[in-house]
Amino acid sequence: MPATPFGASRLLSGADCDVVLERVVTVALERVTAWGLDQPYDWRVMPVEVMATDDIAMAESAATDAGSAPAFSDTNTQEAGVDEADTVETDGRVLYTVDENGVTIIDIATAAVLGTVDLEPADHRLLLANDTLTVISSPWSRWNTTVVTRVDITDPSRPVTVHTDELEGSLIAARSADGVVRVILRSGISDRLDFVTPDGFGLDEERALIRNREIVAASSIDDWLPRRLADDGSVVSAVDCADVAIPDTGADIAMTWVASIDLSDTGPAVGSIALAGRADTVYATARSLHTATTDWDGSDRDTTTVVHSFSMGSTTAITHVASGEVPGHLIGQFALSEYLGDLRVASTHTVDGVSRSRVAVLRPSDGELVEVGAVEDLGLTEQIYAVRYIGPLAYVVTFRQVDPLYVLDLTDPAAPVMRGELKIPGYSSYLHPIGEGRLLGLGQDASEQGVTTGTQLSLFDVSDPATPTRVDQVLIGGWSEAEWNHLAFLYWPADGTVAVPRSDGGVFVGRVSGNSIEVIGVLAPTAVTLGAADAGIIASDDPLPTEPGRWDYCWDPVQRALVVGDELITVAMTGVAMHALDDLSLRRGLTLRNDWC
């Protein structure tokens, strides 16, 4: 297949193996040292973990899909219909939760363990689609490896492993939509080539560097392509050379690649596409995948973020659509949003030593993401802390000492405008639309000098874009995981319940009604709740220690809260508790032992 030239698309794609090898080797020769190509740990490889405009529709669809199951809250995702891998999944009847040793399957009605899926010690994440539970694992004993296990849970009491894929690379993100799971990985190659080091016999740094450059120059394409373990136990390339896209800038010796799994098929994962470079941020809709990479070089100069957009069909195929760039850096996946064929991107950049932010509208045209309009100069001297897009509107929070909440109207992509602005102390780092012109903001309260003082939950009235107003505020204190991880945030639109994990291991529970937030209460860490409850609900002969002063006390905070029927369920590594949704009284629960507690 002839290679597509770089041109406006910024990517070389469809090349044969010789071209791919030449480009990768060129980069490697520039980076190889006397010690090889070993790279320090890259924080950007941590899993990165769009919700559309209607939370209520998403929650109701979950209940409808479950048939006679009670209504239940789904994973708090960014895009409606696009599931994101998390530590807990449910179908309204059964709860699936992970610890380091695998999956525990719990009957919600009885708080009884139905079964388990035993796996090697790892960080595990779950995706649930119909009768298939997909477990995505990052093993503790093996670097640069991700294991994907598909489990048939038609009978939750008898889970059956259908297929296991062992893939090369560190997990960046995982998404599931329309029966296809996409696992995005970063594959390193530092252990592929037999490099020498200056501490070897007869070698100094100069001779070691010469030898290592010779090793790179003599390498083959199989030394660089991402790999997977075939069903017969052999190691094979996970992608074809023609599916490798090479950027004209920011090329890397490691590859970001997508393993696609058709859940209607029991065959192995398919390597859909690979990008010869780093991906810092991943954003996906049901039909699109967007990656963003910031050109960090450790200096104080301004940065640029390159964005690549891909199209995903109903099968495992992925094709490149367009590429472009914006000035500055992004805060994560919520900085990106696709709307009516355009891609909106919020970024913070520096001009003449002064930071400022902008929201640009990019449109694909002949392989290029062309900027058709932008709102400039938001929050001078400040940084973006939160972004949320709702239809044609964008809500942007910047912060240094106070929290400006900007309301942007992107209805006309060629002439977007700022409609309103609200300045209050502190900031929101996560914004959640709740309908009827209201927006919840979770973040930190702060003094007039910008010193943060603890988690706050704010309720904003944004029904008039020109005059956004904070109508209520609850001071929670400390910090909350949900400030940086949206998966830990719960909003239940049926009655306005909001649950937020606290830094003391418990959960704040409130209820939004009109323009106010009612404080319902604070649930203690699950182990404390169960340990203080009637012994009849403890499913262990050796309950967990619940007193922080004890030498064997285990720190086990509530990790997730979800609603099923008229109950609020809290989940920790060592226990699950079911509470009445109206008054938070404990109804039942069970303790779960693991190797940490």
Coordinates of N, CA, C and O in Angstrom, one line a residue, residues 341-417:
G341 N -20.0 17.4 14.6 CA -18.8 17.3 13.7 C -17.6 18.1 14.0 O -16.6 17.8 13.4
D342 N -17.7 19.0 14.9 CA -16.6 19.8 15.3 C -16.0 19.3 16.6 O -16.6 18.6 17.4
L343 N -14.7 19.6 16.9 CA -14.0 19.3 18.1 C -13.7 20.5 18.9 O -13.0 21.4 18.3
R344 N -14.2 20.7 20.1 CA -13.9 21.8 20.9 C -12.8 21.5 21.9 O -12.8 20.4 22.5
V345 N -11.8 22.4 22.0 CA -10.6 22.1 22.8 C -10.3 23.3 23.7 O -10.1 24.4 23.2
A346 N -10.2 23.1 25.0 CA -9.9 24.1 25.9 C -8.4 23.9 26.4 O -8.0 22.8 26.7
S347 N -7.6 25.0 26.4 CA -6.2 24.9 26.7 C -5.7 26.1 27.4 O -6.3 27.2 27.3
T348 N -4.7 26.0 28.2 CA -4.0 27.1 28.9 C -2.6 27.2 28.2 O -1.9 26.2 28.1
H349 N -2.2 28.5 27.9 CA -0.9 28.7 27.3 C -0.4 30.0 27.8 O -1.0 30.7 28.6
T350 N 0.9 30.3 27.5 CA 1.6 31.5 28.0 C 2.0 32.4 26.9 O 2.5 31.9 25.8
V351 N 1.7 33.7 27.0 CA 2.1 34.7 26.1 C 2.8 35.8 26.9 O 2.3 36.4 27.8
D352 N 4.1 36.0 26.5 CA 4.9 37.0 27.1 C 5.0 36.8 28.6 O 4.9 37.8 29.4
G353 N 5.1 35.5 29.0 CA 5.2 35.2 30.4 C 3.9 35.2 31.2 O 4.0 35.0 32.4
V354 N 2.8 35.5 30.6 CA 1.5 35.5 31.3 C 0.6 34.4 30.8 O 0.3 34.3 29.6
S355 N 0.1 33.6 31.7 CA -0.7 32.5 31.4 C -2.1 33.0 31.1 O -2.6 34.0 31.6
R356 N -2.8 32.3 30.1 CA -4.2 32.6 29.8 C -4.7 31.4 29.1 O -4.0 30.5 28.7
S357 N -6.1 31.4 29.0 CA -6.7 30.2 28.5 C -7.6 30.5 27.3 O -8.0 31.7 27.1
R358 N -8.0 29.5 26.5 CA -8.8 29.7 25.3 C -9.6 28.4 25.1 O -9.2 27.3 25.5
V359 N -10.7 28.6 24.4 CA -11.4 27.4 23.9 C -11.6 27.6 22.4 O -12.1 28.6 21.9
A360 N -11.1 26.6 21.6 CA -11.1 26.7 20.2 C -12.0 25.6 19.6 O -12.2 24.6 20.2
V361 N -12.6 25.9 18.4 CA -13.4 25.0 17.7 C -12.6 24.5 16.5 O -12.3 25.4 15.6
L362 N -12.4 23.2 16.4 CA -11.6 22.7 15.3 C -12.5 21.9 14.4 O -13.4 21.1 14.9
R363 N -12.3 21.9 13.1 CA -13.2 21.2 12.1 C -12.3 20.4 11.2 O -11.4 21.0 10.6
P364 N -12.6 19.1 11.0 CA -11.8 18.3 10.1 C -12.0 18.8 8.6 O -13.2 18.9 8.2
S365 N -10.9 18.9 7.9 CA -11.0 19.3 6.5 C -9.8 18.8 5.8 O -8.7 19.2 6.1
D366 N -9.9 17.8 4.9 CA -8.8 17.3 4.1 C -7.7 16.8 5.0 O -6.5 17.1 4.7
G367 N -8.0 16.1 6.1 CA -7.0 15.5 6.9 C -6.5 16.5 8.0 O -5.6 16.1 8.8
E368 N -6.9 17.7 8.0 CA -6.4 18.7 9.0 C -7.6 19.2 9.9 O -8.7 19.4 9.4
L369 N -7.3 19.3 11.2 CA -8.2 20.0 12.1 C -8.0 21.5 12.0 O -7.0 22.0 12.5
V370 N -8.9 22.1 11.3 CA -8.7 23.6 11.1 C -9.5 24.4 12.2 O -10.6 24.1 12.4
E371 N -8.8 25.3 12.7 CA -9.5 26.2 13.7 C -10.4 27.2 13.0 O -10.0 28.0 12.2
V372 N -11.7 27.0 13.3 CA -12.7 27.9 12.7 C -13.1 29.1 13.6 O -13.7 30.1 13.2
G373 N -12.8 29.0 14.9 CA -13.1 30.1 15.8 C -12.6 29.8 17.2 O -12.2 28.6 17.5
A374 N -12.4 30.8 18.0 CA -11.9 30.6 19.4 C -12.3 31.8 20.3 O -12.4 32.9 19.8
V375 N -12.5 31.5 21.5 CA -12.6 32.5 22.6 C -11.2 32.6 23.3 O -10.7 31.6 23.8
E376 N -10.7 33.8 23.3 CA -9.3 34.0 23.8 C -9.2 34.7 25.1 O -10.2 35.2 25.6
D377 N -8.1 34.6 25.7 CA -7.7 35.4 26.9 C -8.6 35.2 28.1 O -9.0 36.2 28.8
L378 N -9.0 34.0 28.4 CA -9.7 33.7 29.6 C -8.8 33.6 30.8 O -7.7 32.9 30.7
G379 N -9.1 34.2 31.9 CA -8.3 34.0 33.1 C -6.9 34.4 33.0 O -6.0 33.5 33.3
L380 N -6.6 35.6 32.8 CA -5.2 36.1 32.7 C -4.5 35.8 34.0 O -5.0 36.0 35.1
T381 N -3.3 35.2 33.9 CA -2.4 34.8 35.0 C -2.9 33.5 35.7 O -2.4 33.1 36.7
E382 N -4.0 32.9 35.2 CA -4.6 31.7 35.8 C -4.5 30.5 34.9 O -4.1 30.6 33.8
Q383 N -4.9 29.4 35.5 CA -4.9 28.1 34.8 C -6.3 27.5 34.7 O -7.1 27.8 35.7
I384 N -6.6 26.8 33.7 CA -7.8 26.0 33.7 C -7.8 24.9 34.7 O -6.9 24.2 34.8
Y385 N -8.9 24.9 35.5 CA -9.1 23.8 36.5 C -10.2 22.8 36.1 O -10.2 21.7 36.6
A386 N -11.2 23.3 35.4 CA -12.3 22.4 35.0 C -13.0 23.0 33.7 O -13.0 24.2 33.5
V387 N -13.5 22.0 33.0 CA -14.3 22.3 31.7 C -15.4 21.4 31.6 O -15.3 20.2 32.0
R388 N -16.6 21.9 31.2 CA -17.7 21.0 30.9 C -18.5 21.6 29.7 O -18.8 22.8 29.7
Y389 N -18.8 20.8 28.7 CA -19.5 21.2 27.6 C -20.9 20.7 27.7 O -21.1 19.5 27.9
I390 N -21.9 21.5 27.4 CA -23.3 21.1 27.4 C -23.9 21.6 26.2 O -24.2 22.8 26.1
G391 N -24.1 20.8 25.2 CA -24.6 21.2 23.9 C -23.7 22.3 23.3 O -22.5 22.1 23.3
P392 N -24.2 23.5 22.9 CA -23.4 24.5 22.3 C -22.7 25.4 23.3 O -22.0 26.3 22.9
L393 N -22.9 25.1 24.6 CA -22.3 25.9 25.6 C -21.1 25.2 26.3 O -21.0 24.0 26.3
A394 N -20.1 26.1 26.7 CA -18.9 25.5 27.4 C -18.8 26.3 28.8 O -19.0 27.5 28.8
Y395 N -18.5 25.6 29.8 CA -18.3 26.2 31.1 C -16.8 25.9 31.5 O -16.4 24.8 31.5
V396 N -16.1 27.0 31.8 CA -14.7 26.9 32.0 C -14.4 27.5 33.4 O -14.8 28.7 33.6
V397 N -13.6 26.8 34.2 CA -13.2 27.4 35.5 C -11.7 27.6 35.4 O -10.9 26.7 35.1
T398 N -11.2 28.8 35.7 CA -9.8 29.1 35.9 C -9.5 29.5 37.3 O -10.5 29.8 38.1
F399 N -8.3 29.4 37.8 CA -8.0 29.7 39.2 C -6.6 30.2 39.4 O -5.7 29.6 38.8
R400 N -6.4 31.2 40.3 CA -5.2 31.5 41.0 C -5.5 31.9 42.4 O -5.0 31.3 43.3
Q401 N -6.3 32.9 42.5 CA -6.8 33.3 43.9 C -8.3 33.2 44.0 O -8.8 32.8 45.0
V402 N -9.0 33.5 42.9 CA -10.5 33.4 42.9 C -10.8 32.4 41.7 O -10.0 32.1 40.9
D403 N -12.1 32.1 41.7 CA -12.6 31.1 40.7 C -13.5 31.8 39.7 O -14.7 31.9 40.0
P404 N -13.0 32.2 38.6 CA -13.9 32.7 37.6 C -14.6 31.5 36.8 O -13.9 30.6 36.4
L405 N -15.9 31.5 36.8 CA -16.6 30.5 36.0 C -17.1 31.2 34.8 O -17.9 32.2 34.9
Y406 N -16.6 30.8 33.6 CA -16.9 31.5 32.4 C -18.0 30.6 31.7 O -17.9 29.4 31.7
V407 N -19.0 31.3 31.1 CA -20.0 30.7 30.2 C -19.7 31.1 28.8 O -19.8 32.3 28.5
L408 N -19.4 30.1 27.9 CA -19.1 30.4 26.5 C -20.2 29.9 25.6 O -20.6 28.8 25.8
D409 N -20.5 30.7 24.7 CA -21.5 30.3 23.7 C -20.8 30.0 22.4 O -20.2 30.8 21.7
L410 N -20.8 28.7 22.0 CA -20.2 28.2 20.8 C -21.2 27.8 19.7 O -20.8 27.1 18.8
T411 N -22.4 28.4 19.8 CA -23.4 28.1 18.8 C -22.9 28.4 17.4 O -23.2 27.6 16.5
D412 N -22.3 29.6 17.2 CA -21.7 29.9 16.0 C -20.2 29.6 16.1 O -19.4 30.3 16.6
P413 N -19.7 28.4 15.5 CA -18.3 28.0 15.7 C -17.4 29.0 15.2 O -16.2 29.1 15.7
A414 N -17.8 29.8 14.2 CA -16.8 30.8 13.6 C -16.8 32.1 14.4 O -15.8 32.9 14.3
A415 N -17.7 32.3 15.3 CA -17.7 33.5 16.2 C -18.2 33.1 17.6 O -19.2 33.7 18.1
P416 N -17.5 32.3 18.3 CA -17.9 32.0 19.7 C -17.6 33.2 20.6 O -16.7 34.0 20.3
V417 N -18.4 33.3 21.6 CA -18.3 34.4 22.5 C -18.5 34.0 23.9 O -19.0 33.0 24.3

